[in-house]
PDB file of C-alpha atoms in Angstrom:
ATOM      1  CA  MET A 260      72.710 147.543 -61.233  1.00 50.00           C
ATOM      2  CA  CYS A 261      73.562 143.882 -60.981  1.00 54.00           C
ATOM      3  CA  PRO A 262      77.129 142.823 -60.313  1.00 57.00           C
ATOM      4  CA  PRO A 263      78.862 141.013 -63.168  1.00 59.00           C
ATOM      5  CA  PRO A 264      78.391 137.243 -63.062  1.00 57.00           C
ATOM      6  CA  THR A 265      81.194 135.200 -61.654  1.00 60.00           C
ATOM      7  CA  ALA A 266      82.209 131.677 -62.567  1.00 55.00           C
ATOM      8  CA  ALA A 267      80.656 130.431 -59.327  1.00 58.00           C
ATOM      9  CA  SER A 268      77.246 132.001 -60.108  1.00 67.00           C
ATOM     10  CA  LYS A 269      76.802 130.409 -63.537  1.00 74.00           C
ATOM     11  CA  PRO A 270      74.289 127.561 -63.653  1.00 75.00           C
ATOM     12  CA  PRO A 271      75.606 124.191 -64.799  1.00 82.00           C
ATOM     13  CA  LEU A 272      75.098 123.250 -68.441  1.00 82.00           C
ATOM     14  CA  PRO A 273      72.547 120.546 -69.205  1.00 81.00           C
ATOM     15  CA  SER A 274      73.816 117.088 -70.003  1.00 87.00           C
ATOM     16  CA  VAL A 275      74.068 115.811 -73.571  1.00 88.00           C
ATOM     17  CA  GLN A 276      71.181 113.435 -72.877  1.00 90.00           C
ATOM     18  CA  THR A 277      68.956 116.289 -71.663  1.00 88.00           C
ATOM     19  CA  THR A 278      69.828 118.401 -74.688  1.00 87.00           C
ATOM     20  CA  ALA A 279      69.165 115.473 -77.048  1.00 88.00           C
ATOM     21  CA  LEU A 280      65.800 114.844 -75.372  1.00 90.00           C
ATOM     22  CA  PHE A 281      64.705 118.452 -75.850  1.00 86.00           C
ATOM     23  CA  VAL A 282      65.892 118.448 -79.469  1.00 85.00           C
ATOM     24  CA  LEU A 283      63.851 115.314 -80.142  1.00 88.00           C
ATOM     25  CA  LEU A 284      60.798 116.808 -78.431  1.00 85.00           C
ATOM     26  CA  TYR A 285      61.181 119.978 -80.517  1.00 80.00           C
ATOM     27  CA  ILE A 286      61.375 117.955 -83.741  1.00 80.00           C
ATOM     28  CA  PHE A 287      58.423 115.816 -82.646  1.00 83.00           C
ATOM     29  CA  SER A 288      56.313 118.909 -81.969  1.00 76.00           C
ATOM     30  CA  GLY A 289      57.190 120.356 -85.376  1.00 71.00           C
ATOM     31  CA  VAL A 290      56.300 117.121 -87.163  1.00 74.00           C
ATOM     32  CA  THR A 291      53.024 116.531 -85.356  1.00 77.00           C
ATOM     33  CA  GLN A 292      51.700 120.113 -85.400  1.00 72.00           C
ATOM     34  CA  PRO A 293      50.414 120.146 -89.005  1.00 70.00           C
ATOM     35  CA  LEU A 294      48.972 116.656 -88.600  1.00 75.00           C
ATOM     36  CA  LEU A 295      47.149 117.550 -85.395  1.00 75.00           C
ATOM     37  CA  MET A 296      45.789 120.708 -87.035  1.00 72.00           C
ATOM     38  CA  GLU A 297      44.351 118.553 -89.839  1.00 74.00           C
ATOM     39  CA  VAL A 298      42.792 116.136 -87.339  1.00 78.00           C
ATOM     40  CA  ALA A 299      41.219 119.097 -85.529  1.00 74.00           C
ATOM     41  CA  VAL A 300      39.771 120.392 -88.814  1.00 72.00           C
ATOM     42  CA  ILE A 301      38.423 116.964 -89.805  1.00 77.00           C
ATOM     43  CA  HIS A 302      36.625 116.585 -86.477  1.00 77.00           C
ATOM     44  CA  GLY A 303      35.248 120.131 -86.515  1.00 74.00           C
ATOM     45  CA  LEU A 304      37.393 121.392 -83.662  1.00 72.00           C
ATOM     46  CA  ALA A 305      39.261 124.058 -85.644  1.00 67.00           C
ATOM     47  CA  ASP A 306      37.122 126.757 -87.161  1.00 66.00           C
ATOM     48  CA  ARG A 307      39.164 128.459 -89.878  1.00 61.00           C
ATOM     49  CA  ARG A 308      37.624 131.810 -88.930  1.00 65.00           C
ATOM     50  CA  CYS A 309      38.676 131.603 -85.276  1.00 66.00           C
ATOM     51  CA  GLN A 310      42.209 131.720 -83.916  1.00 62.00           C
ATOM     52  CA  LEU A 311      41.302 131.351 -80.232  1.00 63.00           C
ATOM     53  CA  TYR A 312      44.046 128.791 -79.629  1.00 62.00           C
ATOM     54  CA  MET A 313      46.584 131.527 -80.400  1.00 64.00           C
ATOM     55  CA  LEU A 314      45.471 133.345 -77.228  1.00 66.00           C
ATOM     56  CA  PHE A 315      46.865 130.531 -75.091  1.00 64.00           C
ATOM     57  CA  TYR A 316      50.009 130.315 -77.206  1.00 65.00           C
ATOM     58  CA  PHE A 317      50.844 133.959 -76.563  1.00 69.00           C
ATOM     59  CA  ALA A 318      49.573 134.039 -72.994  1.00 69.00           C
ATOM     60  CA  GLY A 319      52.103 131.342 -72.166  1.00 67.00           C
ATOM     61  CA  THR A 320      54.903 133.276 -73.832  1.00 65.00           C
ATOM     62  CA  ALA A 321      53.914 136.532 -72.134  1.00 67.00           C
ATOM     63  CA  GLY A 322      53.707 134.752 -68.795  1.00 67.00           C
ATOM     64  CA  VAL A 323      57.440 134.107 -68.851  1.00 64.00           C
ATOM     65  CA  SER A 324      58.127 137.755 -68.031  1.00 64.00           C
ATOM     66  CA  LEU A 325      55.685 137.642 -65.128  1.00 64.00           C
ATOM     67  CA  PHE A 326      57.441 134.703 -63.528  1.00 64.00           C
ATOM     68  CA  SER A 327      61.049 135.426 -64.474  1.00 61.00           C
ATOM     69  CA  GLY A 328      62.011 136.369 -60.936  1.00 62.00           C
ATOM     70  CA  SER A 329      63.899 139.459 -62.051  1.00 63.00           C
ATOM     71  CA  ASP A 330      63.725 142.575 -59.891  1.00 63.00           C
ATOM     72  CA  GLU A 331      64.847 144.867 -62.703  1.00 70.00           C
ATOM     73  CA  SER A 332      62.211 146.865 -64.534  1.00 72.00           C
ATOM     74  CA  LEU A 333      62.482 147.744 -68.201  1.00 70.00           C
ATOM     75  CA  SER A 334      62.322 151.267 -69.564  1.00 79.00           C
ATOM     76  CA  TRP A 335      59.241 152.420 -71.470  1.00 81.00           C
ATOM     77  CA  THR A 336      61.251 152.474 -74.732  1.00 85.00           C
ATOM     78  CA  THR A 337      62.461 148.909 -74.282  1.00 79.00           C
ATOM     79  CA  THR A 338      58.947 147.752 -73.400  1.00 77.00           C
ATOM     80  CA  ALA A 339      57.480 149.490 -76.480  1.00 82.00           C
ATOM     81  CA  LYS A 340      60.107 147.952 -78.774  1.00 83.00           C
ATOM     82  CA  THR A 341      59.479 144.536 -77.283  1.00 78.00           C
ATOM     83  CA  ALA A 342      55.713 144.953 -77.665  1.00 79.00           C
ATOM     84  CA  PHE A 343      56.180 145.912 -81.324  1.00 85.00           C
ATOM     85  CA  VAL A 344      58.237 142.784 -82.017  1.00 81.00           C
ATOM     86  CA  ALA A 345      55.670 140.689 -80.125  1.00 79.00           C
ATOM     87  CA  ALA A 346      52.840 142.185 -82.216  1.00 82.00           C
ATOM     88  CA  ILE A 347      54.673 141.257 -85.408  1.00 84.00           C
ATOM     89  CA  ASP A 348      55.137 137.733 -84.029  1.00 80.00           C
ATOM     90  CA  ILE A 349      51.421 137.482 -83.225  1.00 79.00           C
ATOM     91  CA  VAL A 350      50.504 138.417 -86.795  1.00 83.00           C
ATOM     92  CA  ALA A 351      53.127 136.042 -88.232  1.00 81.00           C
ATOM     93  CA  GLN A 352      52.077 133.080 -86.089  1.00 78.00           C
ATOM     94  CA  THR A 353      48.390 133.701 -86.770  1.00 77.00           C
ATOM     95  CA  MET A 354      49.105 133.686 -90.499  1.00 81.00           C
ATOM     96  CA  ASN A 355      51.265 130.588 -90.034  1.00 77.00           C
ATOM     97  CA  TYR A 356      48.559 128.586 -88.282  1.00 75.00           C
ATOM     98  CA  SER A 357      45.863 129.879 -90.626  1.00 77.00           C
ATOM     99  CA  GLY A 358      47.974 128.644 -93.509  1.00 77.00           C
ATOM    100  CA  ALA A 359      48.380 125.278 -91.824  1.00 74.00           C
ATOM    101  CA  THR A 360      44.629 125.004 -91.437  1.00 73.00           C
ATOM    102  CA  LEU A 361      43.810 126.140 -94.971  1.00 78.00           C
ATOM    103  CA  ALA A 362      46.599 124.397 -96.899  1.00 79.00           C
ATOM    104  CA  GLY A 363      46.637 121.038 -95.192  1.00 74.00           C
ATOM    105  CA  PRO A 364      49.576 119.241 -93.613  1.00 74.00           C
ATOM    106  CA  THR A 365      51.525 118.304 -96.743  1.00 78.00           C
ATOM    107  CA  ILE A 366      51.657 121.735 -98.389  1.00 80.00           C
ATOM    108  CA  PHE A 367      52.207 123.400 -95.020  1.00 78.00           C
ATOM    109  CA  ALA A 368      55.184 121.156 -94.193  1.00 77.00           C
ATOM    110  CA  ILE A 369      56.797 121.856 -97.574  1.00 80.00           C
ATOM    111  CA  VAL A 370      56.367 125.625 -97.365  1.00 78.00           C
ATOM    112  CA  TYR A 371      57.286 125.808 -93.684  1.00 77.00           C
ATOM    113  CA  SER A 372      60.481 123.841 -94.239  1.00 79.00           C
ATOM    114  CA  SER A 373      61.644 126.501 -96.707  1.00 82.00           C
ATOM    115  CA  VAL A 374      61.868 129.131 -93.940  1.00 80.00           C
ATOM    116  CA  THR A 375      65.652 128.774 -93.710  1.00 84.00           C
ATOM    117  CA  VAL A 376      66.048 129.440 -97.422  1.00 87.00           C
ATOM    118  CA  TRP A 377      63.843 132.537 -97.278  1.00 85.00           C
ATOM    119  CA  CYS A 378      65.695 133.878 -94.218  1.00 84.00           C
ATOM    120  CA  ALA A 379      69.020 133.451 -96.007  1.00 87.00           C
ATOM    121  CA  LEU A 380      67.763 135.145 -99.171  1.00 89.00           C
ATOM    122  CA  PHE A 381      66.276 138.084 -97.272  1.00 87.00           C
ATOM    123  CA  ALA A 382      69.424 138.414 -95.169  1.00 87.00           C
ATOM    124  CA  ARG A 383      71.376 138.732 -98.404  1.00 89.00           C
ATOM    125  CA  LEU A 384      68.941 141.025-100.248  1.00 89.00           C
ATOM    126  CA  VAL A 385      67.732 143.246 -97.411  1.00 86.00           C
ATOM    127  CA  LEU A 386      70.601 143.232 -94.936  1.00 86.00           C
ATOM    128  CA  GLY A 387      73.432 142.739 -97.427  1.00 88.00           C
ATOM    129  CA  ARG A 388      74.862 139.841 -95.438  1.00 88.00           C
ATOM    130  CA  ARG A 389      77.464 137.785 -97.245  1.00 89.00           C
ATOM    131  CA  MET A 390      77.630 134.051 -96.644  1.00 88.00           C
ATOM    132  CA  THR A 391      80.306 131.551 -97.509  1.00 90.00           C
ATOM    133  CA  ILE A 392      79.907 128.720-100.001  1.00 90.00           C
ATOM    134  CA  GLN A 393      79.698 126.272 -97.087  1.00 90.00           C
ATOM    135  CA  GLN A 394      76.815 128.245 -95.532  1.00 87.00           C
ATOM    136  CA  TRP A 395      74.880 128.354 -98.817  1.00 86.00           C
ATOM    137  CA  THR A 396      75.494 124.630 -99.319  1.00 88.00           C
ATOM    138  CA  ALA A 397      74.172 123.907 -95.828  1.00 85.00           C
ATOM    139  CA  ILE A 398      71.029 125.900 -96.564  1.00 79.00           C
TER     140      ILE A 398
END
């Protein structure tokens, strides 16, 4: 069991400039992804029947646990639950990138930008979550 963290053991927060840089890089990656997929298709680099690039996407994500530096091991139940969520994410991301390849960058960007709306609607319909007028307006 790990001792509770103390104020002295907390890492410092990143600066505003660092946070802004990462936000801009995140936005840049989201904007360029559908365009780069279209360029890959045009030049014959992206076969719509093959999702090999997803292997590297998930290998990188899975590698985080290998290099986390934690000495604690997870229970079998926790590992199975995590693997189930990861499998759902693999299917979702594969469908996402397949859609980007098949639909083209314009349609993909429009549909993908509606994710927030769909999450809010499903949270209301499936989970019964109530949101304020301000939250609905922001969506």
